[in-house]
């Protein structure tokens, strides 16, 4: 059904049939943009820095939504005890300084508690200090200082290297120090590097992963997607020299710092708001990464749910197979973004260690030496050879970019809207964007599937819809898909939206998405939600066919 596919993804300027495609996204969803997609003309499948992110208080509005703080669950003593500890709001960077003042990368994306990892740091300052912050709720502080180094000697390390075949950017920086995580709780961490004399600050993200996910909601740090968009060194999987798609990297490496959000990458806007809410609720949480899900087939055994956060685009076939196996065994799946599981990747080692390179040739997959040996392309999952659209896992499928549209409630009586007060047709401005998913039965779609919100969009002149959907999997699992990339970001929206922050979403929107997310996470923590809350298929009623 290739002729029924939406246009190819403009996120990378892949050529459209009959000529080049206009426009592309250099980096999706910057929190400072008041209206995502303004000035961008392509449509198809395809904030400024850190800020104080306090719990949004509600503003009166349609539906009478309130911003009451969620109550903590008594079923998860460990994370609640951790979040009862006082936080450290000074984790935020206040003085990034000039480029290259200080920057670094960890030689492992994740470690088990008590394991060490190497930190590779380059700085123009004579010394620096490392502060490790665990990200969570902590009474609204959002971070807690877990460990701090002594002052360490600094040195400027070599420039980045460019692989001539794949245009991969990497560094061969010497290891500056080894960080011991003994006593660190599981979770997502930002290491803040502070150059001596106030020369600058940068983050280095690392996950202290869970060895056992049984009985827990599993937060997945989407490190492959972070790296795909990482522009450090001037290249990523979307563009290279002079911003051109033709000179993009075909492989990207974890052996380099992140450029976006002062070194935090996409973690900051697409993941931290959900982590804060889930820990505030006191739910039983485990932490892992996309690479760990790929490499550990039994990791999700007995897990209550897998939580895919705001932007989780790049999956390996192994990760997908392991998530599907868990879903089929009754593990719930929450897709709290859009464009999830869209790109098929392969992991390869770097000189630093295994799974340190992300391979994705996209429409150049025939040039990939790995394709010649495995027959498996690193392209879009829905595209041949071996096409396998993401809708078979998610229920929804990626439909386009860029849009900025209201989120329109279509099924207010659904249990996920309980406590929100929403009514049929209630609209929440700017919540749909910048990418979106929909239910599209032209692709393989699991049934029964229930559409909760059905939001009209116009993507470069093409009319379509963004759908929030819930479906019941055969093993009893529930699968939720928000249908919009801004769902997680919206959890932190505040005020009336007029200041343009959080894409101009407001506190009323945050109150709704927070309550729906709370309902979702509590239901998923109770067990297979597809069995407890069977989906009532309404596709024909919504789409008229």
Short mmCIF file of C-alpha atoms in Angstrom, two decimals:
data_model
loop_
_atom_site.label_atom_id
_atom_site.label_comp_id
_atom_site.label_asym_id
_atom_site.label_seq_id
_atom_site.Cartn_x
_atom_site.Cartn_y
_atom_site.Cartn_z
CA UNK A 1 0.00 0.00 0.00
CA UNK A 2 2.91 2.29 -0.70
CA UNK A 3 0.72 4.72 -2.63
CA UNK A 4 -1.33 5.29 0.54
CA UNK A 5 1.64 6.22 2.70
CA UNK A 6 1.90 9.83 3.81
CA UNK A 7 4.78 11.81 2.29
CA UNK A 8 8.23 10.82 3.48
CA UNK A 9 9.60 12.38 6.66
CA UNK A 10 10.83 15.94 6.14
CA UNK A 11 12.84 15.80 9.33
CA UNK A 12 15.87 15.17 7.21
CA UNK A 13 15.14 16.69 3.82
CA UNK A 14 14.92 13.32 2.11
CA UNK A 15 14.16 14.01 -1.54
CA UNK A 16 10.48 13.91 -2.41
CA UNK A 17 9.34 12.21 -5.60
CA UNK A 18 9.86 14.64 -8.43
CA UNK A 19 12.25 16.99 -6.68
CA UNK A 20 13.81 18.22 -3.44
CA UNK A 21 11.74 18.72 -0.32
CA UNK A 22 11.54 22.17 1.23
CA UNK A 23 12.32 22.84 4.85
CA UNK A 24 13.32 20.63 7.74
CA UNK A 25 13.62 20.65 11.50
CA UNK A 26 17.05 21.18 12.95
CA UNK A 27 15.80 20.48 16.42
CA UNK A 28 12.25 19.67 17.42
CA UNK A 29 10.21 21.27 20.13
CA UNK A 30 12.48 23.97 21.51
CA UNK A 31 10.71 25.22 24.59
CA UNK A 32 11.19 28.84 23.66
CA UNK A 33 9.20 28.63 20.42
CA UNK A 34 5.77 30.13 20.82
CA UNK A 35 4.29 28.30 17.87
CA UNK A 36 6.18 25.32 16.50
CA UNK A 37 6.37 24.98 12.78
CA UNK A 38 6.04 28.68 11.93
CA UNK A 39 7.85 29.30 8.69
CA UNK A 40 8.26 25.59 7.91
CA UNK A 41 6.60 24.30 4.79
CA UNK A 42 7.18 20.57 4.64
CA UNK A 43 4.62 18.07 5.85
CA UNK A 44 4.95 14.31 5.96
CA UNK A 45 5.98 11.40 8.04
CA UNK A 46 9.06 11.74 8.49
CA UNK A 47 12.40 26.56 25.22
CA UNK A 48 15.32 28.22 25.60
CA UNK A 49 17.74 26.48 27.98
CA UNK A 50 16.77 25.29 31.41
CA UNK A 51 14.24 26.98 33.64
CA UNK A 52 12.55 26.68 37.00
CA UNK A 53 9.92 24.01 36.43
CA UNK A 54 7.51 24.18 39.34
CA UNK A 55 4.20 22.37 39.51
CA UNK A 56 1.75 24.32 37.36
CA UNK A 57 -1.20 25.74 39.21
CA UNK A 58 -4.48 25.56 37.37
CA UNK A 59 -6.28 28.42 35.74
CA UNK A 60 -10.07 28.37 35.50
CA UNK A 61 -11.28 27.34 32.08
CA UNK A 62 -13.50 25.15 30.02
CA UNK A 63 -14.31 21.94 31.80
CA UNK A 64 -13.55 23.28 35.28
CA UNK A 65 -10.15 21.56 35.40
CA UNK A 66 -8.30 21.99 38.66
CA UNK A 67 -4.60 21.78 39.42
CA UNK A 68 -4.83 19.89 42.70
CA UNK A 69 -1.60 18.06 43.50
CA UNK A 70 -1.91 14.29 43.03
CA UNK A 71 -1.85 12.14 46.11
CA UNK A 72 1.08 9.79 46.66
CA UNK A 73 0.64 6.06 46.37
CA UNK A 74 1.47 3.90 49.37
CA UNK A 75 2.40 1.02 47.10
CA UNK A 76 5.96 2.18 46.35
CA UNK A 77 7.86 3.01 49.51
CA UNK A 78 11.35 3.12 47.95
CA UNK A 79 10.86 5.92 45.40
CA UNK A 80 8.71 7.87 47.81
CA UNK A 81 11.43 7.72 50.50
CA UNK A 82 13.97 8.94 47.96
CA UNK A 83 11.73 11.84 46.98
CA UNK A 84 11.09 12.74 50.60
CA UNK A 85 14.70 13.85 50.77
CA UNK A 86 15.36 17.56 50.33
CA UNK A 87 16.18 18.61 46.81
CA UNK A 88 18.73 21.04 45.43
CA UNK A 89 17.16 23.57 43.06
CA UNK A 90 20.61 24.94 42.21
CA UNK A 91 21.19 21.99 39.83
CA UNK A 92 20.22 24.30 36.98
CA UNK A 93 22.96 25.83 34.90
CA UNK A 94 23.19 29.58 35.36
CA UNK A 95 26.41 30.27 33.48
CA UNK A 96 26.96 28.08 30.43
CA UNK A 97 29.86 30.22 29.29
CA UNK A 98 31.32 30.19 25.79
CA UNK A 99 31.49 27.14 23.55
CA UNK A 100 34.21 24.71 24.61
CA UNK A 101 34.68 26.38 27.99
CA UNK A 102 33.88 22.97 29.44
CA UNK A 103 32.15 19.91 28.00
CA UNK A 104 32.25 16.18 28.43
CA UNK A 105 30.78 12.75 27.84
CA UNK A 106 30.39 9.52 29.78
CA UNK A 107 31.82 6.30 28.38
CA UNK A 108 28.66 4.40 29.36
CA UNK A 109 25.11 5.63 28.78
CA UNK A 110 24.00 3.63 31.82
CA UNK A 111 25.45 1.72 34.75
CA UNK A 112 24.06 -0.44 37.52
CA UNK A 113 24.21 1.06 41.02
CA UNK A 114 27.74 0.73 42.31
CA UNK A 115 29.34 0.47 38.89
CA UNK A 116 31.80 3.06 37.68
CA UNK A 117 32.02 4.94 34.43
CA UNK A 118 34.65 7.07 32.81
CA UNK A 119 34.14 10.78 32.28
CA UNK A 120 35.95 12.44 29.38
CA UNK A 121 36.19 16.21 29.90
CA UNK A 122 37.67 19.02 27.86
CA UNK A 123 37.97 22.51 29.33
CA UNK A 124 39.89 25.72 28.80
CA UNK A 125 39.94 26.21 32.59
CA UNK A 126 42.73 24.90 34.83
CA UNK A 127 40.27 22.81 36.81
CA UNK A 128 36.67 21.79 37.30
CA UNK A 129 34.27 20.10 39.70
CA UNK A 130 31.59 17.46 39.04
CA UNK A 131 28.20 17.52 40.78
CA UNK A 132 25.87 14.55 40.22
CA UNK A 133 22.15 15.34 40.48
CA UNK A 134 19.44 12.71 40.46
CA UNK A 135 16.39 14.07 38.66
CA UNK A 136 12.98 13.58 40.27
CA UNK A 137 10.37 15.56 42.17
CA UNK A 138 11.94 16.48 45.53
CA UNK A 139 9.18 18.84 46.57
CA UNK A 140 9.45 20.76 43.30
CA UNK A 141 13.23 21.19 43.35
CA UNK A 142 13.40 18.55 40.58
CA UNK A 143 16.93 17.43 41.45
CA UNK A 144 19.00 16.19 44.40
CA UNK A 145 22.76 16.40 44.80
CA UNK A 146 23.93 12.82 45.30
CA UNK A 147 27.69 13.25 44.91
CA UNK A 148 30.29 15.92 44.31
CA UNK A 149 33.92 15.59 43.33
CA UNK A 150 36.91 17.48 44.60
CA UNK A 151 38.43 20.08 42.31
CA UNK A 152 39.98 18.17 39.41
CA UNK A 153 42.71 19.29 37.00
CA UNK A 154 41.43 20.48 33.62
CA UNK A 155 42.88 20.30 30.13
CA UNK A 156 41.77 21.19 26.62
CA UNK A 157 41.45 18.01 24.59
CA UNK A 158 41.72 17.41 20.85
CA UNK A 159 39.24 18.56 18.23
CA UNK A 160 36.50 16.24 16.98
CA UNK A 161 37.23 13.75 14.24
CA UNK A 162 35.09 13.20 11.12
CA UNK A 163 34.88 9.73 9.59
CA UNK A 164 35.13 10.22 5.81
CA UNK A 165 32.87 7.27 4.94
CA UNK A 166 29.97 7.81 7.34
CA UNK A 167 30.58 11.45 8.33
CA UNK A 168 30.38 10.36 11.97
CA UNK A 169 31.64 12.89 14.49
CA UNK A 170 33.48 11.48 17.51
CA UNK A 171 36.29 12.35 19.88
CA UNK A 172 39.21 10.35 21.19
CA UNK A 173 39.47 12.31 24.41
CA UNK A 174 41.42 10.73 27.22
CA UNK A 175 39.48 9.63 30.28
CA UNK A 176 39.64 12.45 32.82
CA UNK A 177 38.32 10.58 35.84
CA UNK A 178 36.30 7.53 36.88
CA UNK A 179 33.04 8.13 38.72
CA UNK A 180 31.97 5.52 41.28
CA UNK A 181 28.18 5.24 41.71
CA UNK A 182 28.24 3.34 44.99
CA UNK A 183 25.27 4.52 47.04
CA UNK A 184 23.54 6.22 44.11
CA UNK A 185 19.83 5.35 43.81
CA UNK A 186 18.52 4.15 40.46
CA UNK A 187 17.36 7.00 38.27
CA UNK A 188 18.17 9.54 35.58
CA UNK A 189 21.10 11.81 36.39
CA UNK A 190 22.62 15.03 35.15
CA UNK A 191 26.26 15.53 35.99
CA UNK A 192 27.04 19.22 36.06
CA UNK A 193 30.58 20.22 35.14
CA UNK A 194 31.62 23.53 36.73
CA UNK A 195 34.79 25.04 35.26
CA UNK A 196 37.09 26.80 37.71
CA UNK A 197 36.76 30.55 38.01
CA UNK A 198 33.20 30.55 36.68
CA UNK A 199 34.38 29.94 33.11
CA UNK A 200 31.34 27.85 32.23
CA UNK A 201 29.06 24.93 33.02
CA UNK A 202 27.74 21.94 31.08
CA UNK A 203 25.73 18.78 31.75
CA UNK A 204 26.55 15.15 31.06
CA UNK A 205 23.54 12.78 31.30
CA UNK A 206 23.85 9.24 32.61
CA UNK A 207 21.32 6.63 33.77
CA UNK A 208 21.76 4.49 36.86
CA UNK A 209 19.65 1.68 35.53
CA UNK A 210 17.53 -0.91 37.29
CA UNK A 211 18.70 -4.51 37.31
CA UNK A 212 15.15 -5.76 37.91
CA UNK A 213 12.04 -4.17 36.42
CA UNK A 214 9.49 -6.63 37.80
CA UNK A 215 6.53 -4.93 39.46
CA UNK A 216 7.56 -1.49 38.24
CA UNK A 217 6.78 1.16 35.65
CA UNK A 218 9.87 1.36 33.45
CA UNK A 219 11.06 4.85 32.46
CA UNK A 220 13.02 4.60 29.20
CA UNK A 221 15.62 7.28 28.52
CA UNK A 222 15.58 7.50 24.71
CA UNK A 223 19.33 7.87 24.30
CA UNK A 224 19.39 6.72 20.65
CA UNK A 225 17.04 9.57 19.73
CA UNK A 226 19.04 12.05 21.81
CA UNK A 227 22.12 11.10 19.82
CA UNK A 228 20.34 11.19 16.46
CA UNK A 229 19.54 14.89 17.00
CA UNK A 230 22.82 15.81 18.67
CA UNK A 231 24.45 18.57 16.61
CA UNK A 232 27.73 18.66 18.53
CA UNK A 233 30.54 18.93 15.97
CA UNK A 234 28.17 20.14 13.27
CA UNK A 235 26.72 16.80 12.15
CA UNK A 236 23.83 14.54 13.14
CA UNK A 237 21.51 12.09 11.39
CA UNK A 238 19.64 14.98 9.73
CA UNK A 239 22.22 17.39 8.42
CA UNK A 240 25.90 17.99 8.07
CA UNK A 241 28.09 20.51 6.32
CA UNK A 242 26.15 23.69 5.48
CA UNK A 243 23.02 22.14 6.98
CA UNK A 244 22.56 19.79 4.03
CA UNK A 245 20.83 16.44 4.26
CA UNK A 246 23.20 15.02 1.66
CA UNK A 247 26.13 15.54 4.03
CA UNK A 248 24.38 14.19 7.13
CA UNK A 249 25.99 11.56 9.34
CA UNK A 250 25.04 7.98 8.53
CA UNK A 251 26.34 6.91 11.94
CA UNK A 252 26.44 8.93 15.16
CA UNK A 253 28.59 8.28 18.20
CA UNK A 254 28.09 8.54 21.95
CA UNK A 255 31.80 9.44 22.16
CA UNK A 256 31.01 13.15 22.07
CA UNK A 257 29.17 15.69 24.23
CA UNK A 258 25.57 16.73 23.62
CA UNK A 259 25.13 20.22 22.20
CA UNK A 260 21.46 20.83 22.99
CA UNK A 261 20.28 22.16 26.37
CA UNK A 262 23.78 22.82 27.69
CA UNK A 263 24.79 19.20 27.27
CA UNK A 264 21.58 17.55 28.52
CA UNK A 265 20.30 16.75 25.02
CA UNK A 266 16.62 16.00 24.49
CA UNK A 267 16.32 14.68 28.06
CA UNK A 268 15.49 18.09 29.45
CA UNK A 269 12.27 19.01 27.64
CA UNK A 270 10.99 15.58 26.59
CA UNK A 271 11.61 13.51 29.73
CA UNK A 272 12.17 15.42 32.97
CA UNK A 273 8.54 16.64 33.39
CA UNK A 274 7.20 13.08 33.28
CA UNK A 275 9.87 11.79 35.65
CA UNK A 276 9.00 14.53 38.13
CA UNK A 277 5.29 13.70 38.00
CA UNK A 278 5.77 9.93 38.26
CA UNK A 279 8.07 10.31 41.27
CA UNK A 280 5.73 12.84 42.87
CA UNK A 281 2.98 10.22 42.65
CA UNK A 282 5.16 7.74 44.56
CA UNK A 283 4.73 5.03 41.95
CA UNK A 284 7.10 2.04 41.69
CA UNK A 285 9.61 3.06 39.02
CA UNK A 286 12.51 1.43 37.24
CA UNK A 287 14.96 3.20 34.94
CA UNK A 288 16.65 2.03 31.76
CA UNK A 289 17.67 3.23 28.29
CA UNK A 290 16.89 2.32 24.70
CA UNK A 291 20.25 0.58 24.34
CA UNK A 292 19.62 -1.52 27.45
CA UNK A 293 16.21 -2.58 26.17
CA UNK A 294 17.90 -3.75 22.98
CA UNK A 295 20.67 -5.69 24.68
CA UNK A 296 18.81 -7.38 27.54
CA UNK A 297 15.91 -9.58 26.33
CA UNK A 298 14.73 -10.45 29.85
CA UNK A 299 14.92 -6.97 31.31
CA UNK A 300 11.17 -6.31 31.09
CA UNK A 301 10.08 -9.62 32.61
CA UNK A 302 7.27 -8.91 35.05
CA UNK A 303 7.31 -5.16 34.41
CA UNK A 304 4.02 -3.33 34.95
CA UNK A 305 4.53 -0.89 32.09
CA UNK A 306 7.03 0.56 29.65
CA UNK A 307 6.97 4.36 29.51
CA UNK A 308 8.15 5.85 26.22
CA UNK A 309 8.48 9.58 26.75
CA UNK A 310 8.18 12.67 24.58
CA UNK A 311 10.50 11.86 21.67
CA UNK A 312 11.51 8.23 21.21
CA UNK A 313 11.94 7.91 17.46
CA UNK A 314 14.94 5.61 16.98
CA UNK A 315 14.53 1.92 17.92
CA UNK A 316 16.57 -1.13 17.07
CA UNK A 317 14.71 -4.28 15.97
CA UNK A 318 15.91 -5.92 19.19
CA UNK A 319 14.40 -3.20 21.36
CA UNK A 320 11.14 -3.45 19.47
CA UNK A 321 11.02 -7.24 19.75
CA UNK A 322 11.68 -7.11 23.50
CA UNK A 323 9.01 -4.46 24.09
CA UNK A 324 6.48 -6.42 22.00
CA UNK A 325 7.25 -9.61 23.92
CA UNK A 326 6.66 -7.79 27.20
CA UNK A 327 3.42 -6.28 25.91
CA UNK A 328 2.21 -9.70 24.80
CA UNK A 329 2.96 -10.99 28.32
CA UNK A 330 0.75 -8.31 29.88
CA UNK A 331 3.14 -5.37 30.33
CA UNK A 332 1.34 -2.09 29.59
CA UNK A 333 2.82 0.39 27.12
CA UNK A 334 2.53 4.18 27.29
CA UNK A 335 3.57 6.31 24.33
CA UNK A 336 3.70 9.81 25.79
CA UNK A 337 4.84 11.51 22.62
CA UNK A 338 4.64 11.08 18.86
CA UNK A 339 6.88 9.75 16.06
CA UNK A 340 7.75 6.80 18.32
CA UNK A 341 9.47 3.69 16.94
CA UNK A 342 9.74 5.30 13.50
CA UNK A 343 13.39 4.72 12.57
CA UNK A 344 15.10 1.33 12.54
CA UNK A 345 18.70 1.44 13.79
CA UNK A 346 21.62 -0.82 14.55
CA UNK A 347 24.12 -0.44 17.37
CA UNK A 348 27.83 -0.92 16.81
CA UNK A 349 30.86 -0.64 19.12
CA UNK A 350 33.24 2.29 19.29
CA UNK A 351 36.80 2.21 20.66
CA UNK A 352 35.22 3.06 24.02
CA UNK A 353 32.90 0.06 24.26
CA UNK A 354 29.86 -1.81 22.90
CA UNK A 355 26.72 -0.13 21.54
CA UNK A 356 28.39 3.26 21.30
CA UNK A 357 27.41 4.01 17.70
CA UNK A 358 23.91 4.40 16.25
CA UNK A 359 23.66 3.40 12.59
CA UNK A 360 20.79 4.77 10.46
CA UNK A 361 21.39 5.22 6.73
CA UNK A 362 17.69 6.02 6.02
CA UNK A 363 17.09 6.17 2.27
CA UNK A 364 20.78 5.36 1.64
CA UNK A 365 20.49 1.98 3.36
CA UNK A 366 21.90 0.11 0.37
CA UNK A 367 25.23 1.80 1.07
CA UNK A 368 25.27 0.34 4.58
CA UNK A 369 27.80 -2.52 4.86
CA UNK A 370 25.58 -4.01 7.56
CA UNK A 371 22.69 -4.29 5.13
CA UNK A 372 24.80 -6.42 2.82
CA UNK A 373 25.56 -8.88 5.61
CA UNK A 374 22.24 -8.92 7.50
CA UNK A 375 19.67 -7.96 4.86
CA UNK A 376 18.08 -5.65 7.45
CA UNK A 377 17.94 -1.99 6.41
CA UNK A 378 18.47 0.92 8.77
CA UNK A 379 15.56 2.99 7.49
CA UNK A 380 11.95 3.68 8.49
CA UNK A 381 10.18 0.66 9.96
CA UNK A 382 7.21 1.13 7.63
CA UNK A 383 9.40 1.14 4.50
CA UNK A 384 10.67 -1.93 2.67
CA UNK A 385 12.52 -4.12 2.51
CA UNK A 386 11.08 -5.88 5.54
CA UNK A 387 8.46 -3.20 6.17
CA UNK A 388 6.88 -3.43 9.61
CA UNK A 389 4.88 -0.26 10.42
CA UNK A 390 4.99 1.00 13.97
CA UNK A 391 1.19 0.94 14.18
CA UNK A 392 1.29 -2.81 14.88
CA UNK A 393 2.92 -1.97 18.22
CA UNK A 394 1.49 1.44 19.06
CA UNK A 395 -2.00 1.42 17.54
CA UNK A 396 -1.28 4.84 16.03
CA UNK A 397 1.11 5.78 13.25
CA UNK A 398 3.20 8.85 12.59
CA UNK A 399 1.41 11.17 10.19
CA UNK A 400 3.32 14.40 9.78
CA UNK A 401 5.27 17.51 10.65
CA UNK A 402 5.00 20.39 11.37
CA UNK A 403 1.72 21.34 13.02
CA UNK A 404 0.54 23.57 15.83
CA UNK A 405 -3.10 22.88 16.65
CA UNK A 406 -5.64 22.61 19.48
CA UNK A 407 -6.16 19.26 21.17
CA UNK A 408 -9.86 18.40 20.88
CA UNK A 409 -11.58 16.02 23.31
CA UNK A 410 -13.76 13.49 21.53
CA UNK A 411 -14.57 10.91 24.21
CA UNK A 412 -14.95 12.77 27.53
CA UNK A 413 -16.55 9.81 29.31
CA UNK A 414 -13.45 7.67 28.95
CA UNK A 415 -11.93 6.58 32.24
CA UNK A 416 -8.65 8.36 31.44
CA UNK A 417 -10.48 11.71 31.52
CA UNK A 418 -11.95 11.02 34.97
CA UNK A 419 -11.47 14.00 37.27
CA UNK A 420 -10.64 16.44 34.49
CA UNK A 421 -14.16 17.80 33.99
CA UNK A 422 -13.68 17.94 30.23
CA UNK A 423 -16.66 18.04 27.89
CA UNK A 424 -17.14 16.93 24.30
CA UNK A 425 -15.27 19.28 21.98
CA UNK A 426 -13.22 21.03 24.65
CA UNK A 427 -10.05 22.39 23.03
CA UNK A 428 -6.57 22.93 24.45
CA UNK A 429 -4.54 25.33 22.35
CA UNK A 430 -1.12 24.34 20.99
CA UNK A 431 -1.10 20.88 22.60
CA UNK A 432 -0.92 19.13 19.22
CA UNK A 433 2.54 19.64 17.76
CA UNK A 434 5.12 19.71 16.42
CA UNK A 435 4.76 16.12 15.16
CA UNK A 436 1.65 14.02 15.53
CA UNK A 437 0.26 10.49 15.21
CA UNK A 438 -3.16 9.21 14.22
CA UNK A 439 -5.15 6.01 13.86
CA UNK A 440 -4.90 5.00 10.20
CA UNK A 441 -6.38 1.65 9.24
CA UNK A 442 -4.62 1.78 5.87
CA UNK A 443 -1.81 0.35 7.98
CA UNK A 444 -2.05 -2.74 10.19
CA UNK A 445 -3.87 -1.53 13.29
CA UNK A 446 -4.60 -3.61 16.40
CA UNK A 447 -8.25 -3.80 17.46
CA UNK A 448 -10.16 -2.97 19.54
CA UNK A 449 -8.82 0.57 19.66
CA UNK A 450 -10.60 3.53 21.22
CA UNK A 451 -10.00 7.14 20.15
CA UNK A 452 -10.17 9.60 23.06
CA UNK A 453 -9.24 12.85 21.31
CA UNK A 454 -9.61 13.59 17.62
CA UNK A 455 -7.91 16.86 16.72
CA UNK A 456 -8.09 18.38 13.23
CA UNK A 457 -4.74 19.52 11.86
CA UNK A 458 -3.57 21.09 8.61
CA UNK A 459 -0.04 20.12 7.71
CA UNK A 460 1.29 22.26 4.86
CA UNK A 461 -2.15 22.29 3.29
CA UNK A 462 -2.97 18.63 3.93
CA UNK A 463 -5.93 18.07 6.25
CA UNK A 464 -5.61 15.28 8.77
CA UNK A 465 -6.12 14.44 12.46
CA UNK A 466 -4.09 13.81 15.57
CA UNK A 467 -5.53 11.00 17.70
CA UNK A 468 -5.09 10.04 21.32
CA UNK A 469 -5.89 6.34 21.48
CA UNK A 470 -6.03 3.39 23.85
CA UNK A 471 -6.14 -0.24 22.78
CA UNK A 472 -6.32 -3.59 24.49
CA UNK A 473 -3.61 -6.06 23.52
CA UNK A 474 -4.40 -9.80 23.38
CA UNK A 475 -2.32 -10.53 26.50
CA UNK A 476 -4.35 -8.05 28.57
CA UNK A 477 -1.95 -5.13 28.34
CA UNK A 478 -3.20 -1.65 27.73
CA UNK A 479 -1.47 0.54 25.15
CA UNK A 480 -1.88 4.31 25.33
CA UNK A 481 -0.66 6.76 22.69
CA UNK A 482 -0.96 10.50 23.22
CA UNK A 483 -0.74 11.34 19.51
CA UNK A 484 1.29 14.52 20.09
CA UNK A 485 4.94 15.22 20.79
CA UNK A 486 4.08 17.97 23.27
CA UNK A 487 2.35 15.78 25.86
CA UNK A 488 5.30 15.55 28.28
CA UNK A 489 6.30 19.17 27.77
CA UNK A 490 2.73 20.25 28.55
CA UNK A 491 2.95 18.80 32.06
CA UNK A 492 5.03 21.82 33.04
CA UNK A 493 2.97 24.51 31.30
CA UNK A 494 1.87 27.40 33.51
CA UNK A 495 0.15 30.75 33.40
CA UNK A 496 -2.03 31.85 30.51
CA UNK A 497 0.43 30.92 27.77
CA UNK A 498 0.91 34.51 26.64
CA UNK A 499 4.62 34.54 27.43
CA UNK A 500 5.22 31.94 24.70
CA UNK A 501 6.96 29.41 26.95
CA UNK A 502 6.11 25.73 26.44
CA UNK A 503 4.79 26.54 22.97
CA UNK A 504 2.22 28.88 24.54
CA UNK A 505 0.43 26.03 26.32
CA UNK A 506 -1.24 27.15 29.54
CA UNK A 507 -1.91 25.93 33.08
CA UNK A 508 -5.37 24.70 32.10
CA UNK A 509 -3.74 22.38 29.56
CA UNK A 510 -1.21 21.20 32.13
CA UNK A 511 -3.96 20.41 34.63
CA UNK A 512 -5.71 18.22 32.06
CA UNK A 513 -2.63 16.35 30.84
CA UNK A 514 -1.33 15.87 34.37
CA UNK A 515 -4.62 14.33 35.51
CA UNK A 516 -4.90 12.08 32.46
CA UNK A 517 -1.28 10.99 32.95
CA UNK A 518 -1.92 10.32 36.64
CA UNK A 519 -4.97 8.21 35.78
CA UNK A 520 -2.92 6.34 33.20
CA UNK A 521 0.06 5.64 35.44
CA UNK A 522 -2.08 4.54 38.38
CA UNK A 523 -4.06 2.18 36.16
CA UNK A 524 -0.88 0.78 34.63
CA UNK A 525 0.62 0.30 38.10
CA UNK A 526 -2.42 -1.82 39.05
CA UNK A 527 -1.76 -4.43 36.35
CA UNK A 528 -2.77 -5.23 32.76
CA UNK A 529 -4.97 -2.25 31.93
CA UNK A 530 -6.31 -3.65 28.69
CA UNK A 531 -8.04 -6.37 30.66
CA UNK A 532 -9.17 -4.08 33.48
CA UNK A 533 -10.40 -1.37 31.10
CA UNK A 534 -11.21 -3.04 27.76
CA UNK A 535 -11.08 -0.66 24.82
CA UNK A 536 -14.42 0.05 23.15
CA UNK A 537 -13.61 0.28 19.46
CA UNK A 538 -14.94 3.53 17.97
CA UNK A 539 -12.86 3.95 14.83
CA UNK A 540 -15.86 3.62 12.52
CA UNK A 541 -17.82 6.17 14.52
CA UNK A 542 -14.93 8.65 14.54
CA UNK A 543 -13.74 8.26 10.97
CA UNK A 544 -16.99 7.16 9.38
CA UNK A 545 -15.54 3.99 7.88
#
